[in-house]
mmCIF file of C-alpha atoms and ligand atoms in Angstrom:
data_model
loop_
_atom_site.group_PDB
_atom_site.id
_atom_site.type_symbol
_atom_site.label_atom_id
_atom_site.label_comp_id
_atom_site.label_asym_id
_atom_site.label_seq_id
_atom_site.Cartn_x
_atom_site.Cartn_y
_atom_site.Cartn_z
ATOM 1 C CA MET A 128 -0.081 -0.178 -0.149
ATOM 2 C CA ILE A 129 1.535 3.105 -0.873
ATOM 3 C CA PRO A 130 0.943 5.349 2.249
ATOM 4 C CA VAL A 131 0.016 9.623 1.656
ATOM 5 C CA MET A 132 2.266 10.599 3.693
ATOM 6 C CA LYS A 133 5.130 9.216 6.041
ATOM 7 C CA PRO A 134 7.311 11.599 8.262
ATOM 8 C CA TRP A 135 10.529 11.716 7.447
ATOM 9 C CA LEU A 136 13.002 10.164 9.980
ATOM 10 C CA GLY A 137 16.071 8.952 10.700
ATOM 11 C CA PRO A 138 18.636 8.216 13.385
ATOM 12 C CA GLU A 139 19.242 11.504 14.013
ATOM 13 C CA GLU A 140 16.217 12.013 15.673
ATOM 14 C CA ALA A 141 15.839 8.673 17.514
ATOM 15 C CA GLU A 142 19.497 9.723 18.686
ATOM 16 C CA ALA A 143 18.825 13.672 19.636
ATOM 17 C CA ALA A 144 15.154 11.947 21.808
ATOM 18 C CA ALA A 145 17.973 9.274 23.393
ATOM 19 C CA GLU A 146 19.929 12.529 24.437
ATOM 20 C CA ALA A 147 17.354 14.404 26.023
ATOM 21 C CA VAL A 148 15.903 11.270 28.363
ATOM 22 C CA ALA A 149 19.922 10.562 29.325
ATOM 23 C CA SER A 150 20.633 14.601 30.583
ATOM 24 C CA GLY A 151 17.167 13.918 32.952
ATOM 25 C CA TRP A 152 15.647 17.414 32.068
ATOM 26 C CA VAL A 153 12.696 15.848 30.280
ATOM 27 C CA ALA A 154 9.895 18.362 30.637
ATOM 28 C CA GLN A 155 10.841 22.390 28.613
ATOM 29 C CA GLY A 156 13.691 22.920 29.218
ATOM 30 C CA PRO A 157 16.801 23.567 27.428
ATOM 31 C CA ARG A 158 16.042 22.339 24.230
ATOM 32 C CA VAL A 159 12.707 24.344 24.325
ATOM 33 C CA ALA A 160 14.292 27.623 24.206
ATOM 34 C CA GLU A 161 17.360 26.635 22.010
ATOM 35 C CA PHE A 162 14.258 25.471 19.491
ATOM 36 C CA GLU A 163 12.402 28.064 19.450
ATOM 37 C CA ARG A 164 16.203 30.530 18.315
ATOM 38 C CA ALA A 165 16.177 28.609 15.722
ATOM 39 C CA PHE A 166 13.009 28.375 14.944
ATOM 40 C CA ALA A 167 12.457 32.066 14.575
ATOM 41 C CA ARG A 168 15.549 32.641 13.050
ATOM 42 C CA VAL A 169 14.353 29.454 9.293
ATOM 43 C CA ILE A 170 10.356 32.008 9.430
ATOM 44 C CA ASP A 171 12.872 35.421 10.314
ATOM 45 C CA CYS A 172 10.535 36.339 12.529
ATOM 46 C CA HIS A 173 10.942 37.639 15.973
ATOM 47 C CA GLU A 174 9.641 35.663 18.692
ATOM 48 C CA ALA A 175 8.707 32.353 18.468
ATOM 49 C CA ILE A 176 7.100 30.096 21.859
ATOM 50 C CA ALA A 177 6.890 26.282 21.464
ATOM 51 C CA VAL A 178 3.501 24.385 21.944
ATOM 52 C CA SER A 179 1.962 21.340 23.102
ATOM 53 C CA SER A 180 0.320 21.802 19.543
ATOM 54 C CA CYS A 181 -1.233 24.096 16.313
ATOM 55 C CA THR A 182 -4.044 23.850 18.153
ATOM 56 C CA THR A 183 -3.443 25.152 21.690
ATOM 57 C CA ALA A 184 -0.835 27.546 20.069
ATOM 58 C CA LEU A 185 -3.980 28.510 18.287
ATOM 59 C CA HIS A 186 -6.084 29.141 21.732
ATOM 60 C CA LEU A 187 -2.901 31.622 22.769
ATOM 61 C CA ALA A 188 -3.113 33.575 19.949
ATOM 62 C CA LEU A 189 -6.699 34.443 19.871
ATOM 63 C CA VAL A 190 -6.439 35.576 23.855
ATOM 64 C CA LEU A 191 -3.768 37.723 22.654
ATOM 65 C CA ALA A 192 -5.414 39.437 20.558
ATOM 66 C CA GLY A 193 -8.535 39.801 23.186
ATOM 67 C CA VAL A 194 -11.050 38.328 22.009
ATOM 68 C CA ARG A 195 -13.740 36.928 24.486
ATOM 69 C CA ALA A 196 -17.065 35.818 24.179
ATOM 70 C CA GLY A 197 -19.430 37.408 21.719
ATOM 71 C CA ASP A 198 -17.077 38.405 19.460
ATOM 72 C CA GLU A 199 -17.039 37.491 16.295
ATOM 73 C CA VAL A 200 -14.367 35.166 14.758
ATOM 74 C CA ILE A 201 -13.709 34.360 10.757
ATOM 75 C CA VAL A 202 -12.751 31.214 9.531
ATOM 76 C CA PRO A 203 -12.816 29.575 6.409
ATOM 77 C CA SER A 204 -15.020 26.453 6.843
ATOM 78 C CA LEU A 205 -12.250 24.929 4.598
ATOM 79 C CA SER A 206 -9.602 24.142 7.108
ATOM 80 C CA PHE A 207 -9.474 21.067 9.704
ATOM 81 C CA ILE A 208 -11.990 21.441 12.506
ATOM 82 C CA ALA A 209 -9.162 23.009 14.781
ATOM 83 C CA THR A 210 -9.228 26.055 13.522
ATOM 84 C CA ALA A 211 -13.261 27.124 14.094
ATOM 85 C CA ASN A 212 -12.689 24.839 17.471
ATOM 86 C CA ALA A 213 -10.068 27.960 19.181
ATOM 87 C CA ALA A 214 -12.997 30.977 18.436
ATOM 88 C CA ARG A 215 -15.098 28.263 20.627
ATOM 89 C CA TYR A 216 -12.285 27.989 23.859
ATOM 90 C CA VAL A 217 -12.700 31.669 23.735
ATOM 91 C CA GLY A 218 -16.021 31.610 24.239
ATOM 92 C CA ALA A 219 -16.278 34.117 21.279
ATOM 93 C CA THR A 220 -18.417 32.644 16.932
ATOM 94 C CA PRO A 221 -16.878 31.321 13.762
ATOM 95 C CA VAL A 222 -18.231 32.902 10.786
ATOM 96 C CA PHE A 223 -17.415 30.731 8.300
ATOM 97 C CA ALA A 224 -16.287 32.675 5.440
ATOM 98 C CA ASP A 225 -15.972 31.336 1.791
ATOM 99 C CA VAL A 226 -12.436 30.372 -0.076
ATOM 100 C CA ASP A 227 -10.599 30.981 -3.484
ATOM 101 C CA LEU A 228 -11.208 28.141 -5.488
ATOM 102 C CA ARG A 229 -7.580 28.195 -6.791
ATOM 103 C CA THR A 230 -5.755 28.802 -3.447
ATOM 104 C CA GLN A 231 -8.730 27.406 -0.975
ATOM 105 C CA ASN A 232 -7.871 30.521 1.428
ATOM 106 C CA LEU A 233 -10.277 33.115 2.595
ATOM 107 C CA THR A 234 -9.483 36.649 0.144
ATOM 108 C CA ALA A 235 -9.802 39.877 1.519
ATOM 109 C CA ALA A 236 -13.390 40.171 -0.506
ATOM 110 C CA SER A 237 -14.592 37.391 0.365
ATOM 111 C CA ILE A 238 -14.110 37.791 4.285
ATOM 112 C CA GLU A 239 -15.560 41.501 3.944
ATOM 113 C CA ALA A 240 -18.817 38.997 3.033
ATOM 114 C CA SER A 241 -18.632 38.303 6.497
ATOM 115 C CA LEU A 242 -17.627 41.695 8.610
ATOM 116 C CA SER A 243 -20.384 42.438 11.139
ATOM 117 C CA PRO A 244 -19.714 44.645 13.926
ATOM 118 C CA ALA A 245 -19.221 42.079 16.462
ATOM 119 C CA THR A 246 -15.769 40.808 14.126
ATOM 120 C CA ARG A 247 -12.825 41.064 16.804
ATOM 121 C CA ALA A 248 -10.252 38.436 15.048
ATOM 122 C CA VAL A 249 -9.736 36.185 11.467
ATOM 123 C CA ILE A 250 -7.779 33.113 11.407
ATOM 124 C CA LEU A 251 -5.995 33.607 7.789
ATOM 125 C CA VAL A 252 -5.423 29.734 7.087
ATOM 126 C CA HIS A 253 -2.780 28.706 4.413
ATOM 127 C CA GLN A 254 -4.394 25.803 3.999
ATOM 128 C CA ALA A 255 -2.550 22.657 2.859
ATOM 129 C CA GLY A 256 0.993 25.020 2.274
ATOM 130 C CA VAL A 257 -0.845 27.182 -0.600
ATOM 131 C CA PRO A 258 0.452 31.195 1.181
ATOM 132 C CA ALA A 259 -3.255 32.888 1.857
ATOM 133 C CA ASP A 260 -2.909 37.394 -0.027
ATOM 134 C CA VAL A 261 -2.104 38.531 3.923
ATOM 135 C CA ASP A 262 -1.361 41.784 2.968
ATOM 136 C CA ALA A 263 -5.132 42.120 1.368
ATOM 137 C CA VAL A 264 -6.690 40.878 4.658
ATOM 138 C CA ARG A 265 -4.411 42.625 6.404
ATOM 139 C CA GLU A 266 -5.652 46.711 4.910
ATOM 140 C CA LEU A 267 -9.145 45.162 5.181
ATOM 141 C CA ALA A 268 -8.631 43.715 9.049
ATOM 142 C CA SER A 269 -6.230 47.188 10.078
ATOM 143 C CA ALA A 270 -8.553 49.995 8.519
ATOM 144 C CA ARG A 271 -11.741 47.974 11.345
ATOM 145 C CA GLU A 272 -9.195 47.091 13.919
ATOM 146 C CA ILE A 273 -9.557 43.405 13.444
ATOM 147 C CA ALA A 274 -6.688 40.781 14.477
ATOM 148 C CA VAL A 275 -5.400 38.602 11.680
ATOM 149 C CA ILE A 276 -3.735 35.671 13.609
ATOM 150 C CA GLU A 277 -2.269 33.164 9.986
ATOM 151 C CA ASP A 278 -3.086 29.685 10.750
ATOM 152 C CA ALA A 279 0.488 27.877 9.697
ATOM 153 C CA ALA A 280 -0.320 24.795 10.916
ATOM 154 C CA CYS A 281 0.207 23.417 6.607
ATOM 155 C CA ALA A 282 3.319 26.294 5.777
ATOM 156 C CA ILE A 283 5.785 26.173 7.639
ATOM 157 C CA GLY A 284 8.470 26.313 4.370
ATOM 158 C CA SER A 285 6.078 27.764 2.288
ATOM 159 C CA THR A 286 7.027 31.139 0.566
ATOM 160 C CA TYR A 287 5.310 34.915 0.896
ATOM 161 C CA HIS A 288 6.757 38.124 -1.594
ATOM 162 C CA GLY A 289 9.787 35.703 -1.094
ATOM 163 C CA ARG A 290 10.443 35.185 2.975
ATOM 164 C CA MET A 291 9.313 32.817 4.720
ATOM 165 C CA VAL A 292 4.557 32.492 4.928
ATOM 166 C CA ALA A 293 4.342 34.684 9.145
ATOM 167 C CA ALA A 294 7.782 36.115 8.656
ATOM 168 C CA ASP A 295 6.553 39.628 9.593
ATOM 169 C CA ALA A 296 3.052 38.157 11.176
ATOM 170 C CA THR A 297 1.202 39.866 14.551
ATOM 171 C CA LEU A 298 0.556 36.531 14.896
ATOM 172 C CA ALA A 299 0.799 33.388 13.321
ATOM 173 C CA THR A 300 0.500 29.517 15.144
ATOM 174 C CA PHE A 301 2.645 26.009 13.624
ATOM 175 C CA SER A 302 2.376 22.871 13.800
ATOM 176 C CA PHE A 303 4.706 20.020 14.720
ATOM 177 C CA HIS A 304 1.514 17.162 13.694
ATOM 178 C CA PRO A 305 3.711 14.233 11.609
ATOM 179 C CA ARG A 306 1.362 15.034 9.126
ATOM 180 C CA LYS A 307 2.636 18.252 8.221
ATOM 181 C CA LEU A 308 6.246 18.673 6.790
ATOM 182 C CA VAL A 309 8.684 19.797 10.467
ATOM 183 C CA THR A 310 7.315 16.638 13.046
ATOM 184 C CA THR A 311 7.104 16.323 16.924
ATOM 185 C CA GLY A 312 5.428 13.697 17.393
ATOM 186 C CA GLU A 313 2.767 16.666 18.644
ATOM 187 C CA GLY A 314 3.824 19.601 19.035
ATOM 188 C CA GLY A 315 3.492 23.396 17.731
ATOM 189 C CA MET A 316 5.062 26.720 17.985
ATOM 190 C CA LEU A 317 2.879 30.191 17.949
ATOM 191 C CA THR A 318 5.654 33.183 16.594
ATOM 192 C CA CYS A 319 4.631 36.438 17.574
ATOM 193 C CA SER A 320 5.697 40.070 16.862
ATOM 194 C CA THR A 321 5.885 42.050 19.863
ATOM 195 C CA ALA A 322 7.845 41.572 23.754
ATOM 196 C CA GLU A 323 5.092 42.005 24.819
ATOM 197 C CA HIS A 324 2.858 39.197 23.002
ATOM 198 C CA ALA A 325 5.881 36.916 24.021
ATOM 199 C CA GLN A 326 5.710 37.206 27.210
ATOM 200 C CA ARG A 327 2.925 36.561 28.144
ATOM 201 C CA ALA A 328 1.949 33.782 25.970
ATOM 202 C CA ARG A 329 4.980 31.950 27.932
ATOM 203 C CA ARG A 330 3.244 33.021 31.070
ATOM 204 C CA LEU A 331 0.074 31.139 29.391
ATOM 205 C CA ARG A 332 1.834 28.097 28.647
ATOM 206 C CA GLU A 333 2.998 27.605 31.832
ATOM 207 C CA HIS A 334 -0.330 27.990 34.674
ATOM 208 C CA GLY A 335 0.503 31.863 34.897
ATOM 209 C CA MET A 336 3.593 31.535 35.905
ATOM 210 C CA SER A 337 5.420 34.914 37.192
ATOM 211 C CA MET A 338 8.744 32.788 36.841
ATOM 212 C CA SER A 339 9.092 29.576 33.823
ATOM 213 C CA ALA A 340 10.318 25.572 35.661
ATOM 214 C CA ALA A 341 13.207 25.821 33.848
ATOM 215 C CA ASP A 342 14.756 29.161 35.087
ATOM 216 C CA ARG A 343 13.624 28.578 38.743
ATOM 217 C CA HIS A 344 15.760 25.205 38.587
ATOM 218 C CA LEU A 345 18.843 27.391 37.205
ATOM 219 C CA SER A 346 18.452 30.330 39.892
ATOM 220 C CA ASP A 347 21.163 30.267 42.319
ATOM 221 C CA ALA A 348 18.361 31.788 44.967
ATOM 222 C CA PRO A 349 14.975 29.531 45.691
ATOM 223 C CA VAL A 350 12.415 31.882 44.219
ATOM 224 C CA ILE A 351 9.040 32.031 45.144
ATOM 225 C CA GLU A 352 6.783 31.938 41.583
ATOM 226 C CA ARG A 353 3.647 33.730 41.738
ATOM 227 C CA TYR A 354 -0.276 33.193 39.589
ATOM 228 C CA LEU A 355 -0.610 36.199 37.597
ATOM 229 C CA GLU A 356 -3.762 35.340 35.223
ATOM 230 C CA THR A 357 -5.205 31.406 35.147
ATOM 231 C CA GLY A 358 -2.621 29.720 32.264
ATOM 232 C CA TYR A 359 -2.586 26.413 30.860
ATOM 233 C CA ASN A 360 -0.535 23.155 30.306
ATOM 234 C CA TYR A 361 0.648 24.185 27.451
ATOM 235 C CA ARG A 362 4.120 23.136 27.222
ATOM 236 C CA MET A 363 6.532 21.313 24.484
ATOM 237 C CA THR A 364 8.963 18.611 26.398
ATOM 238 C CA ASP A 365 12.116 18.787 25.304
ATOM 239 C CA ILE A 366 11.894 15.306 23.713
ATOM 240 C CA GLN A 367 9.864 16.695 21.771
ATOM 241 C CA ALA A 368 12.220 19.894 21.208
ATOM 242 C CA ALA A 369 15.251 17.778 20.459
ATOM 243 C CA VAL A 370 14.451 15.584 17.099
ATOM 244 C CA GLY A 371 12.532 19.465 16.304
ATOM 245 C CA LEU A 372 15.577 20.909 16.190
ATOM 246 C CA VAL A 373 17.017 17.639 13.876
ATOM 247 C CA GLN A 374 13.885 18.201 11.721
ATOM 248 C CA LEU A 375 14.079 21.790 10.904
ATOM 249 C CA GLY A 376 17.381 21.186 10.262
ATOM 250 C CA ARG A 377 15.680 18.791 7.024
ATOM 251 C CA LEU A 378 13.396 21.709 5.696
ATOM 252 C CA ASP A 379 14.910 23.425 3.196
ATOM 253 C CA GLU A 380 15.385 19.236 1.548
ATOM 254 C CA LEU A 381 12.161 18.500 2.655
ATOM 255 C CA VAL A 382 10.229 21.566 0.907
ATOM 256 C CA ALA A 383 12.156 20.745 -2.473
ATOM 257 C CA ARG A 384 11.583 17.671 -2.867
ATOM 258 C CA ARG A 385 7.695 18.365 -2.541
ATOM 259 C CA ARG A 386 7.845 20.247 -4.443
ATOM 260 C CA SER A 387 10.045 18.093 -7.170
ATOM 261 C CA LEU A 388 7.635 15.205 -6.230
ATOM 262 C CA ALA A 389 5.126 17.963 -7.102
ATOM 263 C CA ALA A 390 6.064 19.693 -9.917
ATOM 264 C CA ARG A 391 6.229 15.276 -11.529
ATOM 265 C CA TYR A 392 2.453 15.192 -10.651
ATOM 266 C CA THR A 393 1.524 17.815 -12.166
ATOM 267 C CA GLU A 394 3.713 17.546 -15.684
ATOM 268 C CA ALA A 395 2.107 13.991 -15.480
ATOM 269 C CA MET A 396 -1.541 15.448 -14.641
ATOM 270 C CA SER A 397 -1.387 18.456 -17.185
ATOM 271 C CA ASP A 398 -4.235 17.562 -19.927
ATOM 272 C CA LEU A 399 -6.254 16.881 -17.678
ATOM 273 C CA GLU A 400 -9.326 19.191 -16.375
ATOM 274 C CA VAL A 401 -8.620 19.252 -13.609
ATOM 275 C CA VAL A 402 -7.241 22.092 -11.054
ATOM 276 C CA VAL A 403 -4.692 20.526 -8.545
ATOM 277 C CA ALA A 404 -2.115 22.533 -5.600
ATOM 278 C CA SER A 405 0.297 25.099 -7.146
ATOM 279 C CA ASP A 406 1.746 28.177 -6.342
ATOM 280 C CA PRO A 407 0.330 32.115 -7.003
ATOM 281 C CA PRO A 408 1.355 34.425 -8.476
ATOM 282 C CA TYR A 409 2.775 36.761 -4.631
ATOM 283 C CA GLY A 410 4.146 33.057 -3.616
ATOM 284 C CA THR A 411 5.266 29.564 -3.338
ATOM 285 C CA THR A 412 4.247 26.879 -1.311
ATOM 286 C CA ASN A 413 5.492 23.271 0.344
ATOM 287 C CA PHE A 414 3.301 21.449 -1.009
ATOM 288 C CA GLN A 415 2.378 19.916 2.574
ATOM 289 C CA SER A 416 -0.455 18.256 0.066
ATOM 290 C CA TYR A 417 -0.624 17.741 -3.047
ATOM 291 C CA TRP A 418 -4.589 18.222 -3.490
ATOM 292 C CA MET A 419 -6.760 17.214 -7.279
ATOM 293 C CA LEU A 420 -10.325 19.446 -7.801
ATOM 294 C CA LEU A 421 -12.550 16.457 -10.386
ATOM 295 C CA PRO A 422 -14.508 18.514 -13.423
ATOM 296 C CA PRO A 423 -17.780 18.353 -12.553
ATOM 297 C CA ASP A 424 -18.050 15.819 -15.305
ATOM 298 C CA ALA A 425 -15.480 13.990 -14.569
ATOM 299 C CA PRO A 426 -16.197 10.301 -15.424
ATOM 300 C CA ILE A 427 -16.198 9.237 -11.785
ATOM 301 C CA GLY A 428 -17.177 10.829 -8.296
ATOM 302 C CA ARG A 429 -14.445 11.628 -5.861
ATOM 303 C CA ASP A 430 -15.547 8.970 -2.681
ATOM 304 C CA GLU A 431 -15.577 6.216 -6.532
ATOM 305 C CA LEU A 432 -11.821 7.696 -6.762
ATOM 306 C CA LEU A 433 -10.637 6.613 -3.345
ATOM 307 C CA ALA A 434 -12.110 3.308 -3.452
ATOM 308 C CA ALA A 435 -10.896 2.445 -6.741
ATOM 309 C CA LEU A 436 -7.419 3.668 -6.077
ATOM 310 C CA HIS A 437 -7.818 1.375 -1.993
ATOM 311 C CA CYS A 438 -8.346 -1.756 -4.480
ATOM 312 C CA ASP A 439 -4.603 -0.574 -6.016
ATOM 313 C CA GLY A 440 -2.510 -0.337 -3.704
ATOM 314 C CA ILE A 441 -3.062 3.243 -2.921
ATOM 315 C CA SER A 442 -4.259 5.348 0.081
ATOM 316 C CA ALA A 443 -5.729 8.821 -0.817
ATOM 317 C CA ARG A 444 -7.911 11.205 1.447
ATOM 318 C CA ARG A 445 -10.683 12.897 0.202
ATOM 319 C CA GLY A 446 -9.641 16.375 0.166
ATOM 320 C CA ILE A 447 -9.947 19.419 3.745
ATOM 321 C CA MET A 448 -13.334 18.514 5.321
ATOM 322 C CA ALA A 449 -15.685 21.841 5.848
ATOM 323 C CA ALA A 450 -16.201 22.160 9.474
ATOM 324 C CA HIS A 451 -19.634 23.442 8.914
ATOM 325 C CA LEU A 452 -21.603 20.377 7.314
ATOM 326 C CA GLU A 453 -19.674 18.697 10.561
ATOM 327 C CA PRO A 454 -22.734 17.718 13.354
ATOM 328 C CA ALA A 455 -20.383 20.091 16.302
ATOM 329 C CA TYR A 456 -21.105 23.237 13.730
ATOM 330 C CA THR A 457 -24.157 22.710 11.416
ATOM 331 C CA ALA A 458 -26.103 24.761 14.782
ATOM 332 C CA GLU A 459 -23.619 27.270 13.559
ATOM 333 C CA PRO A 460 -24.857 30.571 11.039
ATOM 334 C CA ALA A 461 -23.619 28.732 7.536
ATOM 335 C CA PRO A 462 -24.132 31.189 4.912
ATOM 336 C CA ARG A 463 -24.197 30.305 1.166
ATOM 337 C CA LEU A 464 -20.618 28.462 0.781
ATOM 338 C CA PRO A 465 -20.664 26.594 -2.646
ATOM 339 C CA VAL A 466 -17.057 26.776 -3.214
ATOM 340 C CA THR A 467 -16.262 25.045 0.428
ATOM 341 C CA GLU A 468 -19.080 22.666 -0.728
ATOM 342 C CA ARG A 469 -17.302 21.953 -4.630
ATOM 343 C CA LEU A 470 -13.518 22.031 -2.670
ATOM 344 C CA THR A 471 -14.536 19.660 -0.022
ATOM 345 C CA LYS A 472 -16.941 17.950 -2.102
ATOM 346 C CA ASP A 473 -14.530 16.626 -4.889
ATOM 347 C CA SER A 474 -11.464 17.033 -4.525
ATOM 348 C CA LEU A 475 -8.420 14.636 -2.690
ATOM 349 C CA ILE A 476 -5.333 14.084 -2.033
ATOM 350 C CA LEU A 477 -2.860 12.543 -3.449
ATOM 351 C CA PRO A 478 -0.078 10.541 -1.230
ATOM 352 C CA LEU A 479 3.898 13.148 -1.073
ATOM 353 C CA TYR A 480 6.153 11.733 0.634
ATOM 354 C CA HIS A 481 9.943 12.525 1.398
ATOM 355 C CA ASP A 482 10.526 8.735 -0.077
ATOM 356 C CA LEU A 483 7.971 8.259 -2.330
ATOM 357 C CA THR A 484 9.839 6.857 -5.385
ATOM 358 C CA HIS A 485 8.960 7.641 -8.819
ATOM 359 C CA ARG A 486 8.314 4.213 -9.382
ATOM 360 C CA ASP A 487 5.675 4.157 -7.197
ATOM 361 C CA GLN A 488 4.021 8.098 -8.320
ATOM 362 C CA ASP A 489 4.229 7.595 -11.422
ATOM 363 C CA ARG A 490 1.661 3.756 -9.921
ATOM 364 C CA VAL A 491 -0.398 6.303 -7.975
ATOM 365 C CA ILE A 492 -0.722 8.614 -12.234
ATOM 366 C CA ALA A 493 -0.889 5.410 -14.113
ATOM 367 C CA SER A 494 -4.296 4.068 -11.286
ATOM 368 C CA ILE A 495 -5.683 7.907 -11.509
ATOM 369 C CA ARG A 496 -6.119 8.864 -15.173
ATOM 370 C CA ARG A 497 -7.377 5.461 -15.935
ATOM 371 C CA HIS A 498 -10.108 5.817 -13.190
ATOM 372 C CA LEU A 499 -10.388 9.451 -14.704
ATOM 373 C CA GLY A 500 -10.763 7.948 -18.779
ATOM 374 C CA ALA A 501 -7.545 9.601 -20.274
ATOM 375 C CA ASP A 502 -5.898 5.910 -20.237
ATOM 376 C CA ARG A 503 -7.184 2.771 -21.292
ATOM 377 C CA ASP A 504 -5.854 -0.253 -20.037
HETATM 378 C C1 PLP B 730 -3.424 20.777 11.589
HETATM 379 C C2 PLP B 730 -3.699 21.439 10.960
HETATM 380 C C3 PLP B 730 -3.626 21.493 12.787
HETATM 381 C C4 PLP B 730 -3.840 21.483 13.968
HETATM 382 O O1 PLP B 730 -2.605 21.030 14.296
HETATM 383 P P1 PLP B 730 -2.539 20.138 15.834
HETATM 384 O O2 PLP B 730 -1.382 20.405 15.914
HETATM 385 O O3 PLP B 730 -2.507 18.407 15.307
HETATM 386 O O4 PLP B 730 -3.044 20.658 17.002
HETATM 387 C C5 PLP B 730 -4.532 23.293 12.579
HETATM 388 N N1 PLP B 730 -5.152 23.773 12.046
HETATM 389 C C6 PLP B 730 -3.923 23.930 10.038
HETATM 390 C C7 PLP B 730 -5.260 24.231 9.483
HETATM 391 C C8 PLP B 730 -4.093 22.459 10.240
HETATM 392 O O5 PLP B 730 -3.791 22.066 9.644
#
């Protein structure tokens, strides 16, 4: 079976994790601090704060943005469920806006159509690694004092106008789940543009403590910590950070390999009437997912195609989910989301991972072309 995704982990990650265990410091400590500095250097952002997942990073970002109960947060329905859930964690209402068919991302126009006097924030997702057009959204939001939080869960190594995605974001979040390019098992990163946000995020991820447990341990004199506000335990462990440091060193290679495999898919499908993941004019994607949208008159439905691929030993996946169609959200006001509904119904994600061989990729291509009636047996 050809899997849809496989993390690229080697003996270096295993050694790094073993070193952290042998050191006796396994909770958040020096390796987490080092991982944060390395991450901020790679993204070229002001500060990076490691947390337990992208989901918890999104929660903290909304707290930092001052979003409260009764506020509205504009989000794409076409995203992993965590994007919408985060708004509910602070008691806010997620308001679903539609996305662009080629990028699968919110646009300034789709956000504008969803504004209300209660709008306090937008969570702009760089879906599947394809960068969203942040500048246009920022312009719209800043005029109305609306916070823009970038959900870059999938977008490490993608670029926007020549810089890493989220390099100059006010608040952005990343995921290190194995389904993304760089993994720590579970884990996430919050990045921000001010020292005030960074300091408060560090406090919030650690129970609201005035001084981190690691700093207390290193202090020469006994310190009695204070608890300044209601915080959380959203810490990353040093074992995860040790793995993350090695993984971060592989980022350029990971992105280059994915882009080269994606180019092979695009070339092989160029005569088909499908829309595929691609670079927008203003940036580049890391191809976290290689997705393909079937035409409305395709000879085979998306779910049938997934089943046929499965029979051929290929594990593909449905495209991005739509939160407004899930039971957890059907009570929320769902405006018309025609592009979202088409994408979630007719798109699929093809196998793409670092070790995917051209031979296996050619099997995927041949199978898809045959089932779409492009080639006879
Ligand atoms: C994966 C993902 C998340 C959640 O990331 P976790 O680290 O698993 O919490 C959030 N948003 C988007 C867009 C994602 O793809």
